[in-house]
Amino acid sequence: MDYLRQNLKKWFGFDDFRPGQSEVLAALNQGKNTFGMLPTGTGKTLIYQLFGLMIKKPVVIISPLISLMQDQVDRMRYLGSKNTVAITSNLNFIEKKRILKNLSKYSYIYISPEMISQSDILESFKKLDIGLFVIDEAHCIVQWGTDFRPEYLNLHRIINYLNNPKVLMLTATASKKVRYEIVDKLGLHNVKNIVKSTNRSNIMLSVEYCDDSNDKNNKLLSLVNKLRSPGIIYFSSKKMANMVTIFLRKEAHLRVEAYHSDLNNENRYRIQHQFMDNQIDVICATSAFGMGIDKNNIRYVIHYHMPSNIESYVQEMGRAGRDMDESISIILYQKNDEILQYNLLMDNIPDDDMISFYYQNYNKLDNNDEQTKLLKYYYDNGYSKDDVTNIFQARRLEQKDSLAEMLSYVLNNHCRRKKLLTHFDEAFDDHNEYCCDGNHTKLNLQASNLIRSNNDKIIYKDNYDWHSIINSLFNKLH
Amino acid sequence: MNKKLLLLMLSNKQPRRLKLIKNLLDGKKTVSTLFWGSRYHMLDYSGIMKHFDSIKNEDKIINELIKYGYVFPYDKYQYKLTNKGKTKKDSLIESFYLPKELSYGFDYDIEEFKSRFLLLIQVASEYSYNNSSYYPVQADFYDTNLIKAFFHKHKNDNFVDKIYNIINSFLATLDKERASIFANLMIGHDNYGLTYEQLSKQYNYSQLEIYFINIDLWILLIRFIKNNSSFLKILLKNIVKNKINESAKRTFNELNSGLKISSIAKKYNLKESTIKEHLLENAIFLSATEFPYNKLLSTANISYLNKTYLQQPIDLWKFSKLNDSNIDFFKFRLYQIMRSK
Ligand SMILES: [Zn+2]
């Protein structure tokens, strides 16, 4: 057994790496800055977790998903790395000070680009002997992150300032062009690229064309009744997620729960873990609300509304089939669905009037909506009104293009996988009845074991007696 | 806001301001909210909606209540129950779950306490199964460290049994239904409890009522720990707070020790108007004998105010009637509070 696999066995108990993991680790071991493009579900976390254990120096992880950072910390701790911390704006002054003072005691430190740009924090990191500087979801550098935050552009300077620690860029979704841009923006040289196919061959691809919303709901109903659970349905709005939850509970006799930002922390925890524990069959989620857990056996991901770009689609449908069993991704498309997406996208970007208004009334405004916060960010960082107008104009065009690409995937009638992989500069020519329903192909769901059978009984919770609940909580059942 | 809740907050005898009810339930603490909250005998309910849905659509709901014939507008801002509304309210008092355990004098930081307690139960539960690899329920940095330290201090000393016994004796004090709801809030080994929505389906309450039942359960537990468990007292750190805030209390003490409003303001570098608000807040929450009204209202003030207002119900007093006197709004409101006791 080679050195890396010995370590894998020692720390995690696995015999073998997933595709790409060991190559990335080998490149890092040789001291190279490394770009890892590995498909969704291949355990990118394990790479830096294992590397950190091997070099016994702190690993810093730049993560764009502020809302998911605490989840990532919890997951690392769950996986055995207890010395993990997230530095987020949720920390109060004293907590932040305490963490910064003890920074070297942590093995894994998650932080957003915003936070590490703050001078007191940056100074604390400079004193640290950083073993690895990870940029998670590296495609955000080019796409300005999920909320198009320009801080990502600072990372170049930050890496230099921190005496050029070894950098690992990770993503599941970046075309050749995007990969090149990322490395360029970070000012890195001699980068070792480990690029694996984006293709998730165990996820069948399907698009169902619907006449109207009634037809869409009926198609959805027949899908969830037919397909083996568990599954996720993605929506663009909380309201629709709630409505379809109620509809499916009534019509499908499945255990269905809505999952979006209206849930408080506590209920969010309950639903995530009930889902993990197979106490829920279907989750109706909004795409914006991330899931902090990794569930392996999700059999289907349905998009009730088309995603707004290919990258999001690949991320979301990539939640299916992490156990490598056959799974399916279905987009329900109704004519003009893209207009809904377009409007949602444009609503998120301040228009020219709003920009002018903001720059004229900067002192008088105190509302806290997302758009105002965004404008405040640019204003505070010295961008002029014209700069900002141009930036947002460019952003609008970019998003429009991305949506058009997504639409062209949805409307494509040939092999869907070929079309999807083309976006990532990959060739594909293996279309068959397990690939996709393009080319007038009927997917073979039966042979893929994706059809619900009579054995798939749903067990409803029936224990509500407090004595037995408390006894089971404290291991007193016997 | 829920229709039933709003109906319960209105009266057939006293016209009540809709905005004020909303602000009170949302936890706004301005003197005017507190004063009218006390006039409506609703101070206990201050802030009860803070951690549920904030109230947004009160105008729509009041219009529906008017349409059903339960409510009529008294003037532009105030509403009253009709006879039909009063009958409806009486039957709702029987059937709708309103919090019963709220306290006049104290605020409980239920959210904070809950997050500590849930984490503690989870830690103990997983420990009882010898499992150290699990996703902890979310608590802030401070609470996480509090529970962690507590666990490490006691884990080798019958930790699980102690917690198990405390929970059992607490649940034994409750009726069966509420004990079962409480047990279903706990999170631990292979137990994730139920969401408000799931509880509401299982126990046949609205989600708002489930939330109110929650409030009561957590307050009952806080009191139970306070009276019966020195072991878990650490969980109560900063949880029970006096309704009168610290700086208002300080102002009150300075007044009692002989300082004048202007001197207190100078001493703490505050505006006089702030000091006056502090004093009004104290007067609202303290009983007639606890608050030294005679230090702030002279005998001449009081007899003038008596002459002006005593013939009228307190709610209808207008400050404008004092235009010709040298009595300011502070003294007017203070007198109004004094006469409310
Ligand atoms: Zn195909």
mmCIF file of N, CA, C and O and ligand atoms in Angstrom, chain A residues 205 414-418 428 430-432 434-439 441, ligand 1:
data_model
loop_
_atom_site.group_PDB
_atom_site.id
_atom_site.type_symbol
_atom_site.label_atom_id
_atom_site.label_comp_id
_atom_site.label_asym_id
_atom_site.label_seq_id
_atom_site.Cartn_x
_atom_site.Cartn_y
_atom_site.Cartn_z
ATOM 1 N N LEU A 205 -30.387 11.797 -16.975
ATOM 2 C CA LEU A 205 -30.826 13.172 -17.188
ATOM 3 C C LEU A 205 -32.137 13.199 -17.952
ATOM 4 O O LEU A 205 -32.285 12.513 -18.963
ATOM 5 N N HIS A 414 -31.332 16.565 -28.370
ATOM 6 C CA HIS A 414 -30.381 15.478 -28.605
ATOM 7 C C HIS A 414 -29.864 14.986 -27.253
ATOM 8 O O HIS A 414 -30.478 15.278 -26.232
ATOM 9 N N CYS A 415 -28.767 14.272 -27.268
ATOM 10 C CA CYS A 415 -28.266 13.726 -26.006
ATOM 11 C C CYS A 415 -27.988 14.852 -25.005
ATOM 12 O O CYS A 415 -27.195 15.748 -25.251
ATOM 13 N N ARG A 416 -28.666 14.794 -23.863
ATOM 14 C CA ARG A 416 -28.569 15.883 -22.882
ATOM 15 C C ARG A 416 -27.194 15.879 -22.203
ATOM 16 O O ARG A 416 -26.644 16.920 -21.856
ATOM 17 N N ARG A 417 -26.656 14.701 -21.992
ATOM 18 C CA ARG A 417 -25.357 14.599 -21.330
ATOM 19 C C ARG A 417 -24.261 15.202 -22.210
ATOM 20 O O ARG A 417 -23.387 15.914 -21.724
ATOM 21 N N LYS A 418 -24.355 14.901 -23.506
ATOM 22 C CA LYS A 418 -23.377 15.460 -24.443
ATOM 23 C C LYS A 418 -23.412 16.987 -24.371
ATOM 24 O O LYS A 418 -22.388 17.657 -24.276
ATOM 25 N N PHE A 428 -18.587 13.519 -25.259
ATOM 26 C CA PHE A 428 -19.356 12.377 -24.770
ATOM 27 C C PHE A 428 -20.100 11.742 -25.934
ATOM 28 O O PHE A 428 -20.727 12.433 -26.736
ATOM 29 N N ASP A 430 -21.686 8.249 -25.524
ATOM 30 C CA ASP A 430 -22.148 6.936 -25.073
ATOM 31 C C ASP A 430 -23.642 6.894 -24.787
ATOM 32 O O ASP A 430 -24.080 6.218 -23.874
ATOM 33 N N HIS A 431 -24.400 7.656 -25.522
ATOM 34 C CA HIS A 431 -25.825 7.741 -25.216
ATOM 35 C C HIS A 431 -26.521 6.379 -25.290
ATOM 36 O O HIS A 431 -26.298 5.607 -26.203
ATOM 37 N N ASN A 432 -27.357 6.092 -24.290
ATOM 38 C CA ASN A 432 -28.203 4.884 -24.330
ATOM 39 C C ASN A 432 -29.395 5.092 -23.403
ATOM 40 O O ASN A 432 -29.622 6.208 -22.930
ATOM 41 N N TYR A 434 -29.832 4.455 -20.425
ATOM 42 C CA TYR A 434 -29.488 4.814 -19.052
ATOM 43 C C TYR A 434 -28.858 6.203 -18.977
ATOM 44 O O TYR A 434 -28.450 6.655 -17.913
ATOM 45 N N CYS A 435 -28.769 6.862 -20.144
ATOM 46 C CA CYS A 435 -28.075 8.150 -20.190
ATOM 47 C C CYS A 435 -29.051 9.303 -19.994
ATOM 48 O O CYS A 435 -28.988 10.014 -18.999
ATOM 49 N N CYS A 436 -29.949 9.472 -20.931
ATOM 50 C CA CYS A 436 -30.857 10.606 -20.854
ATOM 51 C C CYS A 436 -32.065 10.356 -21.748
ATOM 52 O O CYS A 436 -32.075 9.398 -22.521
ATOM 53 N N ASP A 437 -33.055 11.221 -21.635
ATOM 54 C CA ASP A 437 -34.234 11.042 -22.471
ATOM 55 C C ASP A 437 -34.222 11.973 -23.685
ATOM 56 O O ASP A 437 -35.261 12.271 -24.254
ATOM 57 N N GLY A 438 -33.034 12.442 -24.068
ATOM 58 C CA GLY A 438 -32.915 13.132 -25.360
ATOM 59 C C GLY A 438 -32.939 12.096 -26.473
ATOM 60 O O GLY A 438 -33.063 10.890 -26.212
ATOM 61 N N ASN A 439 -32.835 12.561 -27.697
ATOM 62 C CA ASN A 439 -32.830 11.622 -28.830
ATOM 63 C C ASN A 439 -34.042 10.691 -28.837
ATOM 64 O O ASN A 439 -33.939 9.548 -29.262
ATOM 65 N N THR A 441 -35.332 9.035 -26.535
ATOM 66 C CA THR A 441 -35.037 7.788 -25.822
ATOM 67 C C THR A 441 -35.970 7.634 -24.633
ATOM 68 O O THR A 441 -36.261 8.606 -23.939
HETATM 69 ZN ZN ZN C 1 -27.816 10.888 -23.631
#
